Short mmCIF file of C-alpha atoms in Angstrom, two decimals:
data_model
loop_
_atom_site.label_atom_id
_atom_site.label_comp_id
_atom_site.label_asym_id
_atom_site.label_seq_id
_atom_site.Cartn_x
_atom_site.Cartn_y
_atom_site.Cartn_z
CA MET A 17 2.77 16.47 25.90
CA LYS A 18 6.00 17.43 27.61
CA ARG A 19 6.08 20.81 29.25
CA ASN A 20 8.70 23.10 30.72
CA PRO A 21 6.96 24.78 33.63
CA SER A 22 8.04 28.20 34.76
CA THR A 23 9.64 28.55 38.16
CA THR A 24 6.34 29.73 39.60
CA ILE A 25 4.40 26.78 38.23
CA PHE A 26 7.21 24.44 39.25
CA THR A 27 7.26 25.55 42.84
CA ARG A 28 3.48 25.56 43.18
CA LEU A 29 3.17 22.12 41.61
CA LEU A 30 5.94 20.42 43.50
CA LEU A 31 5.85 22.12 46.85
CA GLY A 32 2.13 22.31 47.35
CA ALA A 33 1.75 18.96 49.02
CA GLY A 34 3.66 18.30 52.18
CA LEU A 35 5.84 21.42 52.20
CA CYS A 36 5.39 24.96 53.37
CA PHE A 37 7.11 26.70 50.47
CA GLY A 38 6.97 30.14 52.04
CA ALA A 39 9.39 29.05 54.74
CA VAL A 40 11.71 27.50 52.18
CA GLN A 41 11.83 30.63 50.07
CA ALA A 42 12.49 32.84 53.05
CA HIS A 43 15.56 30.85 54.00
CA ALA A 44 16.72 30.59 50.38
CA GLN A 45 16.77 34.38 50.15
CA THR A 46 18.19 34.93 53.65
CA PRO A 47 21.27 32.74 54.14
CA GLU A 48 22.23 34.47 57.40
CA PHE A 49 20.53 32.88 60.38
CA THR A 50 19.26 34.52 63.52
CA ARG A 51 19.04 33.59 67.19
CA GLN A 52 15.38 32.75 66.61
CA ASP A 53 16.37 30.30 63.86
CA THR A 54 18.70 28.58 66.32
CA LEU A 55 16.13 28.54 69.13
CA ARG A 56 13.64 26.94 66.79
CA GLY A 57 15.95 24.61 64.88
CA SER A 58 18.40 23.27 67.47
CA ILE A 59 18.20 21.02 70.50
CA THR A 60 18.79 23.77 73.04
CA PRO A 61 19.85 23.03 76.66
CA GLU A 62 16.30 23.96 77.68
CA ARG A 63 14.98 21.17 75.43
CA ALA A 64 17.63 18.49 75.85
CA TRP A 65 17.04 17.60 79.52
CA TRP A 66 13.44 16.36 79.15
CA ASP A 67 11.82 13.68 77.04
CA LEU A 68 8.32 14.41 75.80
CA THR A 69 5.88 11.59 76.65
CA TYR A 70 2.30 12.91 76.27
CA TYR A 71 0.22 15.93 75.24
CA HIS A 72 -3.35 16.80 76.03
CA LEU A 73 -4.28 19.68 73.76
CA ASP A 74 -7.64 21.06 74.92
CA VAL A 75 -8.85 24.03 72.87
CA GLU A 76 -11.89 25.98 71.83
CA VAL A 77 -11.89 27.14 68.21
CA ASN A 78 -14.06 30.16 67.41
CA PRO A 79 -14.58 30.77 63.68
CA THR A 80 -16.46 34.01 64.41
CA ASP A 81 -13.32 35.89 65.47
CA SER A 82 -10.65 33.42 64.22
CA ALA A 83 -9.41 32.79 67.75
CA ILE A 84 -8.19 29.75 69.67
CA TRP A 85 -8.12 29.50 73.47
CA GLY A 86 -7.22 26.60 75.69
CA THR A 87 -4.52 24.58 77.40
CA ASN A 88 -1.86 22.09 76.54
CA THR A 89 -0.79 19.68 79.25
CA ILE A 90 2.78 18.61 78.55
CA GLN A 91 3.94 15.42 80.26
CA TYR A 92 7.65 14.64 80.24
CA LYS A 93 10.34 12.39 81.69
CA VAL A 94 13.35 14.03 83.30
CA LEU A 95 16.60 12.89 81.68
CA GLU A 96 18.92 15.06 83.77
CA PRO A 97 18.43 17.74 86.44
CA HIS A 98 17.43 21.12 85.05
CA GLN A 99 15.04 23.85 86.09
CA ARG A 100 14.46 25.78 82.88
CA MET A 101 12.17 24.53 80.10
CA GLN A 102 11.70 25.87 76.56
CA ILE A 103 8.16 25.89 75.21
CA ASP A 104 7.45 27.33 71.76
CA LEU A 105 4.49 29.52 70.80
CA GLN A 106 4.61 32.07 68.02
CA PRO A 107 3.08 35.56 68.15
CA PRO A 108 0.41 36.77 68.07
CA MET A 109 -0.49 33.76 70.23
CA ARG A 110 0.41 34.26 73.90
CA ILE A 111 0.98 32.10 76.93
CA GLN A 112 -1.15 33.36 79.81
CA LYS A 113 0.12 31.13 82.60
CA VAL A 114 1.99 27.88 83.24
CA VAL A 115 1.03 25.66 86.15
CA GLN A 116 2.76 22.68 87.78
CA ASN A 117 1.13 20.82 90.65
CA GLY A 118 -1.28 23.70 91.26
CA LYS A 119 1.40 26.38 91.43
CA ASP A 120 1.89 29.15 88.87
CA LEU A 121 5.36 29.22 87.37
CA GLN A 122 7.42 32.17 86.22
CA PHE A 123 8.21 32.44 82.52
CA GLU A 124 9.69 34.86 80.02
CA GLN A 125 9.38 35.27 76.27
CA ASP A 126 12.22 35.39 73.77
CA GLY A 127 10.53 35.79 70.38
CA ASN A 128 8.89 32.48 69.54
CA ALA A 129 10.41 30.73 72.56
CA TRP A 130 9.05 30.92 76.09
CA PHE A 131 11.32 29.89 78.96
CA VAL A 132 9.60 28.46 82.02
CA GLN A 133 11.32 28.41 85.42
CA LEU A 134 10.29 25.25 87.24
CA GLY A 135 9.83 25.54 90.99
CA GLU A 136 10.14 21.91 92.06
CA GLN A 137 13.38 19.96 91.75
CA GLN A 138 13.41 17.92 88.55
CA GLU A 139 14.64 14.46 89.56
CA PRO A 140 16.10 12.16 86.87
CA ASP A 141 13.66 9.46 85.66
CA SER A 142 10.68 11.22 87.25
CA VAL A 143 7.62 11.87 85.08
CA ASN A 144 6.13 15.33 85.53
CA SER A 145 3.78 17.67 83.67
CA VAL A 146 3.08 21.34 83.15
CA GLU A 147 -0.22 22.88 82.07
CA VAL A 148 0.16 25.74 79.62
CA HIS A 149 -2.74 28.17 79.30
CA TYR A 150 -2.72 30.20 76.10
CA GLY A 151 -4.81 31.89 73.45
CA GLY A 152 -5.15 34.47 70.72
CA LYS A 153 -5.71 34.79 67.00
CA PRO A 154 -3.17 32.56 65.26
CA GLN A 155 -1.45 33.51 62.05
CA VAL A 156 -3.74 33.16 59.07
CA SER A 157 -2.27 31.19 56.19
CA GLU A 158 -2.09 33.50 53.19
CA ASN A 159 -1.59 30.63 50.75
CA PRO A 160 -2.28 27.26 52.37
CA PRO A 161 -0.58 24.86 52.59
CA TRP A 162 2.50 26.67 51.23
CA SER A 163 2.38 29.25 54.00
CA GLY A 164 1.73 28.11 57.54
CA GLY A 165 -1.20 29.02 59.71
CA LEU A 166 -4.94 28.55 60.05
CA THR A 167 -7.35 28.69 57.13
CA TRP A 168 -10.75 30.20 57.98
CA ARG A 169 -13.24 29.81 55.15
CA TYR A 170 -16.90 29.03 54.55
CA ASP A 171 -18.50 26.28 52.52
CA SER A 172 -21.11 26.86 49.82
CA ASN A 173 -23.83 26.84 52.49
CA GLY A 174 -22.13 29.56 54.51
CA ARG A 175 -20.92 27.19 57.22
CA PRO A 176 -17.38 27.59 58.70
CA PHE A 177 -14.64 25.49 57.07
CA VAL A 178 -11.45 25.62 59.18
CA ALA A 179 -8.14 23.74 59.15
CA ASN A 180 -4.47 24.17 60.04
CA SER A 181 -1.39 23.58 57.86
CA ASN A 182 1.99 24.39 59.31
CA GLN A 183 4.86 22.20 58.17
CA GLY A 184 8.10 24.15 58.33
CA ASP A 185 6.55 27.19 59.98
CA GLY A 186 5.75 25.02 62.97
CA ALA A 187 2.93 23.69 65.11
CA SER A 188 3.71 26.52 67.53
CA LEU A 189 1.88 28.84 65.16
CA TRP A 190 -1.30 27.77 66.93
CA TRP A 191 -0.50 25.68 70.01
CA PRO A 192 2.33 25.62 72.60
CA ALA A 193 4.66 22.68 72.14
CA LYS A 194 8.19 21.41 72.10
CA ASP A 195 8.41 22.49 68.50
CA HIS A 196 11.35 20.48 67.24
CA MET A 197 11.06 17.30 65.22
CA TYR A 198 13.55 15.21 67.21
CA ASP A 199 11.13 14.54 70.08
CA GLU A 200 7.58 13.19 69.79
CA PRO A 201 5.00 12.33 72.43
CA ASP A 202 4.28 8.63 72.82
CA SER A 203 0.56 9.41 72.65
CA MET A 204 -1.77 12.40 72.58
CA LEU A 205 -5.31 13.47 73.39
CA ILE A 206 -6.76 16.23 71.21
CA SER A 207 -9.95 17.88 72.56
CA VAL A 208 -11.54 20.48 70.30
CA LYS A 209 -14.64 22.51 71.18
CA VAL A 210 -16.55 23.81 68.15
CA PRO A 211 -19.76 25.77 67.49
CA LYS A 212 -23.16 24.14 67.15
CA GLY A 213 -23.66 21.96 64.09
CA LEU A 214 -19.96 21.60 63.28
CA THR A 215 -17.67 18.58 63.52
CA ASP A 216 -13.98 18.47 64.37
CA VAL A 217 -11.85 15.73 62.84
CA SER A 218 -8.38 15.34 64.30
CA ASN A 219 -5.79 12.58 64.52
CA GLY A 220 -6.35 9.12 65.94
CA ARG A 221 -9.70 7.71 67.03
CA LEU A 222 -12.75 9.54 68.28
CA ARG A 223 -13.22 8.65 71.95
CA LYS A 224 -16.32 10.67 72.67
CA VAL A 225 -18.29 13.79 71.82
CA GLU A 226 -19.43 16.06 74.64
CA GLN A 227 -22.58 18.07 74.03
CA HIS A 228 -22.76 21.34 75.97
CA ALA A 229 -25.79 23.30 77.12
CA ASP A 230 -25.00 26.20 74.78
CA GLY A 231 -25.12 23.89 71.74
CA THR A 232 -21.36 23.62 71.30
CA SER A 233 -19.62 20.25 71.16
CA THR A 234 -16.19 18.99 72.20
CA PHE A 235 -14.64 16.20 70.15
CA HIS A 236 -12.02 14.08 71.92
CA TRP A 237 -9.54 12.30 69.64
CA PHE A 238 -6.89 9.97 71.03
CA VAL A 239 -3.65 9.18 69.21
CA SER A 240 -2.10 5.98 70.57
CA ASN A 241 1.14 6.23 68.55
CA PRO A 242 3.99 8.75 68.51
CA ILE A 243 3.09 11.80 66.42
CA ASN A 244 5.18 14.65 65.02
CA ASN A 245 4.23 18.23 65.87
CA TYR A 246 3.23 19.39 62.40
CA GLY A 247 1.08 16.30 61.95
CA VAL A 248 -1.32 17.40 64.72
CA ASN A 249 -4.46 18.53 63.00
CA VAL A 250 -7.86 20.18 63.42
CA ASN A 251 -10.46 20.11 60.64
CA ILE A 252 -13.74 21.83 61.43
CA ALA A 253 -16.74 21.86 59.11
CA ASP A 254 -20.24 20.64 58.48
CA TYR A 255 -18.93 17.20 57.58
CA VAL A 256 -20.69 14.06 56.47
CA HIS A 257 -19.02 10.75 57.16
CA PHE A 258 -18.78 7.39 55.45
CA SER A 259 -16.46 4.46 56.07
CA GLU A 260 -15.27 1.04 54.97
CA LYS A 261 -12.94 -1.73 56.16
CA TYR A 262 -9.67 -2.75 54.55
CA GLN A 263 -8.21 -6.21 55.07
CA GLY A 264 -4.53 -5.42 55.33
CA GLU A 265 -1.33 -7.10 56.45
CA LYS A 266 -2.09 -6.52 60.14
CA GLY A 267 -5.78 -7.35 59.91
CA GLU A 268 -8.79 -5.07 59.60
CA LEU A 269 -8.07 -1.39 59.11
CA ASP A 270 -10.81 1.20 59.57
CA LEU A 271 -11.05 3.72 56.73
CA ASP A 272 -13.05 6.83 57.58
CA TYR A 273 -13.88 9.66 55.19
CA TYR A 274 -15.16 13.14 56.05
CA VAL A 275 -16.28 15.54 53.33
CA LEU A 276 -18.49 18.60 52.98
CA ARG A 277 -22.16 17.80 52.78
CA GLY A 278 -22.48 18.49 49.06
CA ASN A 279 -19.51 16.34 48.05
CA LEU A 280 -20.56 12.92 49.32
CA ALA A 281 -21.30 11.34 45.94
CA LYS A 282 -18.07 12.61 44.37
CA ALA A 283 -16.04 11.44 47.35
CA LYS A 284 -17.49 7.93 47.30
CA LYS A 285 -16.27 7.60 43.73
CA GLN A 286 -12.90 9.37 44.02
CA PHE A 287 -11.83 7.86 47.33
CA LYS A 288 -11.73 4.39 45.77
CA ASP A 289 -8.05 5.19 45.29
CA VAL A 290 -7.53 4.64 49.04
CA PRO A 291 -7.76 0.81 49.05
CA ARG A 292 -5.66 0.74 45.87
CA MET A 293 -3.06 2.90 47.60
CA LEU A 294 -2.98 0.66 50.67
CA GLU A 295 -2.63 -2.48 48.58
CA ALA A 296 0.36 -1.05 46.72
CA PHE A 297 2.10 0.60 49.67
CA GLU A 298 1.71 -2.33 52.04
CA HIS A 299 3.31 -4.45 49.30
CA TRP A 300 6.29 -2.12 48.92
CA PHE A 301 6.70 -0.59 52.38
CA GLY A 302 5.12 -3.01 54.82
CA PRO A 303 2.00 -2.66 56.99
CA TYR A 304 0.29 0.70 57.33
CA PRO A 305 2.01 2.08 60.45
CA PHE A 306 -1.05 3.24 62.40
CA TYR A 307 -3.68 0.49 62.48
CA GLU A 308 -4.47 1.42 66.08
CA ASP A 309 -5.36 4.97 65.05
CA SER A 310 -7.22 4.12 61.80
CA TYR A 311 -6.86 5.88 58.44
CA LYS A 312 -8.89 9.01 57.70
CA LEU A 313 -9.17 11.17 54.59
CA VAL A 314 -10.66 14.56 55.40
CA GLU A 315 -11.72 17.32 53.03
CA ALA A 316 -9.87 20.57 53.76
CA PRO A 317 -10.00 24.16 52.42
CA TYR A 318 -6.59 23.77 50.75
CA LEU A 319 -4.78 21.24 48.57
CA GLY A 320 -3.76 18.69 51.20
CA MET A 321 -1.26 17.62 53.85
CA GLU A 322 0.02 14.43 55.46
CA HIS A 323 -1.42 14.86 58.95
CA GLN A 324 -0.91 11.51 60.67
CA SER A 325 -3.95 9.20 60.37
CA SER A 326 -5.91 12.28 59.26
CA ILE A 327 -4.82 13.04 55.70
CA THR A 328 -6.28 16.31 54.47
CA TYR A 329 -7.63 16.48 50.94
CA GLY A 330 -8.49 19.33 48.58
CA ASN A 331 -7.76 18.03 45.08
CA ASN A 332 -11.29 18.73 43.80
CA PHE A 333 -12.15 15.03 43.44
CA GLN A 334 -10.11 14.53 40.28
CA ASN A 335 -7.06 12.61 39.17
CA GLY A 336 -3.64 14.14 38.74
CA TYR A 337 -2.47 17.21 40.63
CA LEU A 338 -5.45 19.55 40.40
CA GLY A 339 -6.21 17.75 37.14
CA ARG A 340 -2.64 17.93 35.86
CA ASP A 341 -0.11 15.13 35.28
CA LEU A 342 3.19 16.25 36.84
CA SER A 343 5.19 13.85 34.69
CA GLY A 344 3.74 14.91 31.35
CA THR A 345 3.49 11.23 30.37
CA GLY A 346 -0.19 10.51 30.93
CA TRP A 347 0.53 8.13 33.80
CA GLY A 348 -0.11 10.84 36.37
CA ASP A 349 -3.73 10.91 35.20
CA LYS A 350 -4.24 7.36 36.48
CA PHE A 351 -4.50 8.34 40.14
CA ASP A 352 -5.46 11.13 42.51
CA TYR A 353 -2.11 12.75 43.34
CA ILE A 354 -3.12 14.01 46.78
CA ILE A 355 -4.54 10.68 47.94
CA ILE A 356 -1.47 8.76 46.81
CA HIS A 357 1.26 11.26 47.71
CA GLU A 358 -0.06 12.41 51.07
CA SER A 359 -0.88 8.85 52.10
CA GLY A 360 2.64 7.79 51.18
CA HIS A 361 3.76 10.11 53.93
CA GLU A 362 2.20 7.78 56.49
CA TRP A 363 5.29 5.62 55.93
CA PHE A 364 7.80 8.38 55.15
CA ALA A 365 7.12 11.38 57.43
CA ASN A 366 4.82 9.95 60.06
CA ASN A 367 6.36 6.52 60.61
CA ILE A 368 9.93 7.50 59.72
CA THR A 369 10.35 11.17 60.64
CA TYR A 370 13.34 13.45 60.09
CA GLN A 371 14.98 14.79 63.25
CA ASP A 372 16.09 18.02 61.61
CA TYR A 373 14.24 20.04 58.98
CA ALA A 374 17.42 19.98 56.86
CA ASP A 375 16.72 16.28 56.24
CA MET A 376 13.26 16.80 54.81
CA TRP A 377 14.31 14.80 51.74
CA ILE A 378 13.65 11.67 53.83
CA HIS A 379 9.96 12.60 53.72
CA GLU A 380 9.63 14.01 50.22
CA SER A 381 12.04 11.96 48.13
CA PHE A 382 10.68 8.62 49.32
CA THR A 383 7.08 9.83 49.12
CA THR A 384 7.44 11.23 45.60
CA TYR A 385 9.04 7.92 44.69
CA SER A 386 6.01 6.17 46.22
CA GLU A 387 3.93 7.55 43.34
CA ASN A 388 6.21 5.61 41.02
CA LEU A 389 5.76 2.44 43.08
CA PHE A 390 1.98 2.84 43.10
CA LEU A 391 2.09 2.82 39.30
CA ASP A 392 4.53 -0.09 39.30
CA TYR A 393 2.15 -2.19 41.39
CA HIS A 394 -1.00 -1.41 39.41
CA TYR A 395 0.26 -0.67 35.89
CA GLY A 396 3.69 -2.23 35.59
CA LYS A 397 7.36 -1.38 35.72
CA GLU A 398 7.53 0.45 32.39
CA ALA A 399 4.69 2.79 33.33
CA ALA A 400 6.37 3.56 36.64
CA ALA A 401 9.70 4.26 34.98
CA ALA A 402 8.13 6.55 32.40
CA TYR A 403 6.42 8.53 35.16
CA VAL A 404 9.48 9.16 37.31
CA ILE A 405 11.68 9.90 34.29
CA GLY A 406 9.06 12.37 33.08
CA GLN A 407 9.42 14.28 36.34
CA ARG A 408 13.04 15.15 35.48
CA ASP A 409 11.78 18.16 33.54
CA LEU A 410 10.88 19.68 36.92
CA ILE A 411 14.37 19.40 38.43
CA GLN A 412 16.11 22.75 38.90
CA ASN A 413 19.48 21.71 40.41
CA ASP A 414 19.49 25.12 42.08
CA ARG A 415 20.94 24.09 45.43
CA PRO A 416 21.57 20.89 47.42
CA ILE A 417 18.66 18.81 48.61
CA ILE A 418 19.95 18.84 52.19
CA GLY A 419 19.63 22.16 54.04
CA ALA A 420 21.54 23.75 56.92
CA TYR A 421 21.32 21.94 60.24
CA GLY A 422 20.17 23.39 63.52
CA VAL A 423 18.36 26.44 62.09
CA ASN A 424 15.09 24.99 60.76
CA GLN A 425 16.12 25.28 57.12
CA THR A 426 15.27 22.80 54.41
CA GLY A 427 17.07 22.16 51.14
CA SER A 428 16.00 22.53 47.52
CA GLY A 429 12.53 21.61 46.31
CA ASP A 430 14.42 19.18 44.08
CA MET A 431 13.98 16.78 46.99
CA TYR A 432 10.71 15.85 45.21
CA PRO A 433 11.56 14.97 41.57
CA LYS A 434 15.34 14.65 41.91
CA GLY A 435 15.00 12.66 45.12
CA ALA A 436 12.56 10.28 43.43
CA ASN A 437 14.92 9.84 40.49
CA MET A 438 17.82 9.25 42.88
CA LEU A 439 15.88 6.39 44.48
CA HIS A 440 14.82 5.06 41.08
CA THR A 441 18.51 5.07 40.13
CA LEU A 442 19.39 3.23 43.34
CA ARG A 443 16.84 0.58 42.44
CA GLN A 444 18.75 0.00 39.18
CA ILE A 445 22.00 -0.41 41.13
CA VAL A 446 20.39 -3.02 43.38
CA ASN A 447 19.20 -4.73 40.18
CA ASP A 448 16.93 -7.11 42.08
CA ASP A 449 13.34 -6.00 42.57
CA GLU A 450 12.56 -8.38 45.43
CA LYS A 451 15.71 -7.30 47.24
CA TRP A 452 14.75 -3.66 46.67
CA ARG A 453 11.29 -4.31 48.02
CA GLY A 454 12.84 -5.98 51.06
CA ILE A 455 15.08 -2.96 51.63
CA LEU A 456 12.10 -0.56 51.58
CA ARG A 457 10.05 -2.76 53.89
CA GLY A 458 13.06 -3.22 56.15
CA LEU A 459 13.58 0.53 56.34
CA ASN A 460 10.08 0.99 57.75
CA LYS A 461 10.63 -1.88 60.18
CA GLU A 462 14.10 -0.78 61.29
CA PHE A 463 13.00 2.78 62.02
CA TYR A 464 9.38 2.06 63.00
CA HIS A 465 7.87 5.06 64.79
CA GLN A 466 11.26 6.75 65.06
CA THR A 467 12.88 10.06 64.22
CA VAL A 468 15.99 9.63 62.09
CA THR A 469 18.93 11.42 60.53
CA THR A 470 20.20 11.30 56.97
CA ALA A 471 23.26 9.42 58.25
CA GLN A 472 21.07 6.65 59.65
CA VAL A 473 19.19 6.25 56.38
CA GLU A 474 22.36 6.33 54.30
CA ASN A 475 24.09 3.78 56.53
CA TYR A 476 21.08 1.47 56.43
CA LEU A 477 20.90 1.60 52.64
CA SER A 478 24.64 1.04 52.30
CA LYS A 479 24.49 -1.98 54.58
CA GLN A 480 21.46 -3.51 52.88
CA THR A 481 22.75 -2.98 49.36
CA GLY A 482 26.23 -4.22 50.30
CA ARG A 483 27.78 -1.13 48.78
CA ASP A 484 29.34 2.04 50.19
CA LEU A 485 26.81 4.60 48.99
CA ARG A 486 28.49 7.65 50.51
CA PRO A 487 29.71 9.01 47.12
CA PHE A 488 26.27 8.30 45.64
CA PHE A 489 24.47 10.35 48.29
CA ASP A 490 27.15 13.05 48.25
CA GLN A 491 26.44 13.46 44.55
CA TYR A 492 22.66 13.52 44.63
CA LEU A 493 21.93 15.05 48.05
CA ARG A 494 24.85 17.43 48.62
CA ASP A 495 25.80 18.50 45.09
CA VAL A 496 23.84 20.13 42.28
CA ARG A 497 25.65 18.58 39.32
CA ILE A 498 24.18 15.80 37.22
CA PRO A 499 26.89 13.15 36.83
CA GLU A 500 28.03 12.73 33.23
CA PHE A 501 29.02 9.38 31.77
CA GLN A 502 31.83 10.43 29.47
CA TYR A 503 33.38 8.21 26.81
CA ARG A 504 35.85 8.53 23.92
CA MET A 505 37.78 6.49 21.40
CA GLU A 506 41.57 6.17 21.73
CA GLY A 507 42.55 4.40 18.55
CA ASN A 508 40.63 1.15 18.81
CA LYS A 509 40.02 1.53 22.52
CA LEU A 510 36.73 2.71 24.02
CA MET A 511 37.45 4.67 27.19
CA TYR A 512 34.93 5.81 29.80
CA ARG A 513 34.68 7.61 33.16
CA TRP A 514 32.42 9.74 35.36
CA ASN A 515 32.67 13.48 34.83
CA ASN A 516 30.90 16.46 36.42
CA SER A 517 30.78 14.62 39.73
CA VAL A 518 32.15 14.49 43.26
CA ALA A 519 35.76 13.38 43.43
CA ASP A 520 35.19 9.73 44.40
CA PHE A 521 31.96 9.09 42.51
CA ASN A 522 31.91 5.40 41.53
CA MET A 523 28.32 4.47 40.70
CA PRO A 524 27.88 1.35 38.55
CA VAL A 525 25.83 1.90 35.43
CA ASN A 526 24.07 -0.18 32.83
CA VAL A 527 24.93 0.77 29.24
CA HIS A 528 24.05 -0.58 25.84
CA VAL A 529 26.94 -1.11 23.44
CA ASN A 530 25.59 -1.64 19.93
CA GLY A 531 22.30 -2.60 21.56
CA LYS A 532 23.78 -5.13 24.01
CA ALA A 533 23.35 -4.42 27.74
CA GLN A 534 26.50 -4.34 29.83
CA TRP A 535 27.26 -3.26 33.39
CA LEU A 536 30.23 -0.99 33.96
CA GLU A 537 31.92 0.28 37.13
CA PRO A 538 33.16 3.74 36.14
CA THR A 539 35.18 5.96 38.44
CA THR A 540 36.40 9.50 37.79
CA ASN A 541 39.48 8.01 36.10
CA TRP A 542 39.51 6.79 32.52
CA GLN A 543 39.02 3.05 32.06
CA GLU A 544 39.01 0.82 28.98
CA LEU A 545 35.98 -1.16 27.92
CA LYS A 546 37.48 -4.56 27.16
CA GLY A 547 36.30 -6.23 24.00
CA ALA A 548 34.49 -3.16 22.67
CA PRO A 549 33.79 -3.16 18.92
CA LYS A 550 35.74 -0.65 16.84
CA LYS A 551 32.67 1.36 15.90
CA ALA A 552 30.71 1.22 19.11
CA LYS A 553 27.40 2.95 19.60
CA LEU A 554 26.96 3.53 23.32
CA GLU A 555 23.80 4.48 25.20
CA VAL A 556 23.25 4.76 28.95
CA ASP A 557 20.15 3.12 30.42
CA ARG A 558 17.62 5.96 30.78
CA ASN A 559 16.61 4.72 34.23
CA PHE A 560 19.81 6.23 35.62
CA TYR A 561 19.60 9.93 36.44
CA VAL A 562 22.78 10.89 34.57
CA THR A 563 23.79 12.47 31.30
CA ALA A 564 26.08 10.98 28.67
CA ALA A 565 28.54 12.68 26.33
CA LYS A 566 31.28 11.72 23.95
CA ALA A 567 34.52 13.49 24.88
CA THR A 568 36.14 15.54 22.15
CA SER A 569 39.66 15.00 23.44
#
């Protein structure tokens, strides 16, 4: 049954996975930006001069008082001489000291930014490091994962169940970092000390577990690939573990699953969607981008997030989105939404990562569209089309999909269903499924392990399709209007054009004239359909995200 969700249901359904909606709403209601927005969202002079190469985050997590204490060693390469470094850490967390080569450094706080004065001369091309000591009780997420912070809960046996979720609000909610998406470390070591009987699961591969005399344990996880800040993850619980191997395009991939002790049987059944996901996504997007770091699916005390190689899961071991089909077509009941959607982010978010939060559509539009491609691979093209078209009921067209640059602001939540329908429309324009598959695979190869801009993605797609797609993206990413295919009769002539669109909109479209398919190249000027029958019945292919109307004059 089709449904028309309320705004509240809409936002909770669409923005729950992979987006901190609280941050989006705050910016939507507050269009004036502050100095703190600029410090967080721009490449400041105190960030630009150094290139992040490595982190070692070494922390102790204490569920008893919801506190985190530890250090982050930040290794960097000097790009140009500078003596002042910006490190981000949000209150109530505090930096206690910063050390370089055994010497304490001076620093000052400006809101969420901390400016460190380096004592030694920073020589170009040199590789240096600073050790940041910090601690406190990080912000508690009031509504994870929509609001950023730590979630401190207990399982049914009264054991701690802890995890972070902080996209948008920032990794600096709980650890000191260069908290801007443009720069990623080449690798990272994550060391997490937890109370007796608990396990920490973080990103990458487990190198070792240290057992301490007081019964606590430190888990050391190494990430051998670049990783974005918000993808860094701690999951702490009384976990049980099971695993399997997947024979993928690059060989054997380790699949590791961590769930609460009472959920093992349910997980072994539900997580069968993982190999199905990998089969479909490697077909469409190319090899899983992090073979070296394995693939993990980890139960979390919230719905789920796309933490790199450590996908968090809280969909109650059921298909759909908390048991609900977002498309209203029945096809959304064929898969576990969180497994498929959040895993899709391994290609679009973790492999290809936006440089600026304004370009978040690169993550969410492609990943929402990946749900469609999962269905296409396993259930066929018609099922996939029905699913993505069904999601149009969720589109609000409230504001552009692209946000404001340099201030850590994202665009409309329409980046999910509208973005997916934009890409589905682009597939129709390409009109060659193997070419389209090659474009998607090429995108992941061209920008492998890179941060990108919208311009780079647009230019790549224009080049690969052989068509200037600037008006297309202006319409769907930067405008809120749905283009209207308008037609009318002038005597015996059938005239057509694009209406309700950007000035130079020129998207080709497939129409049916008296049931016969025909491609047209409308512009915003009236054109004549040559050879049209006198009494023509015209319908636009429903796979295009447009409307159609007969002009009255």
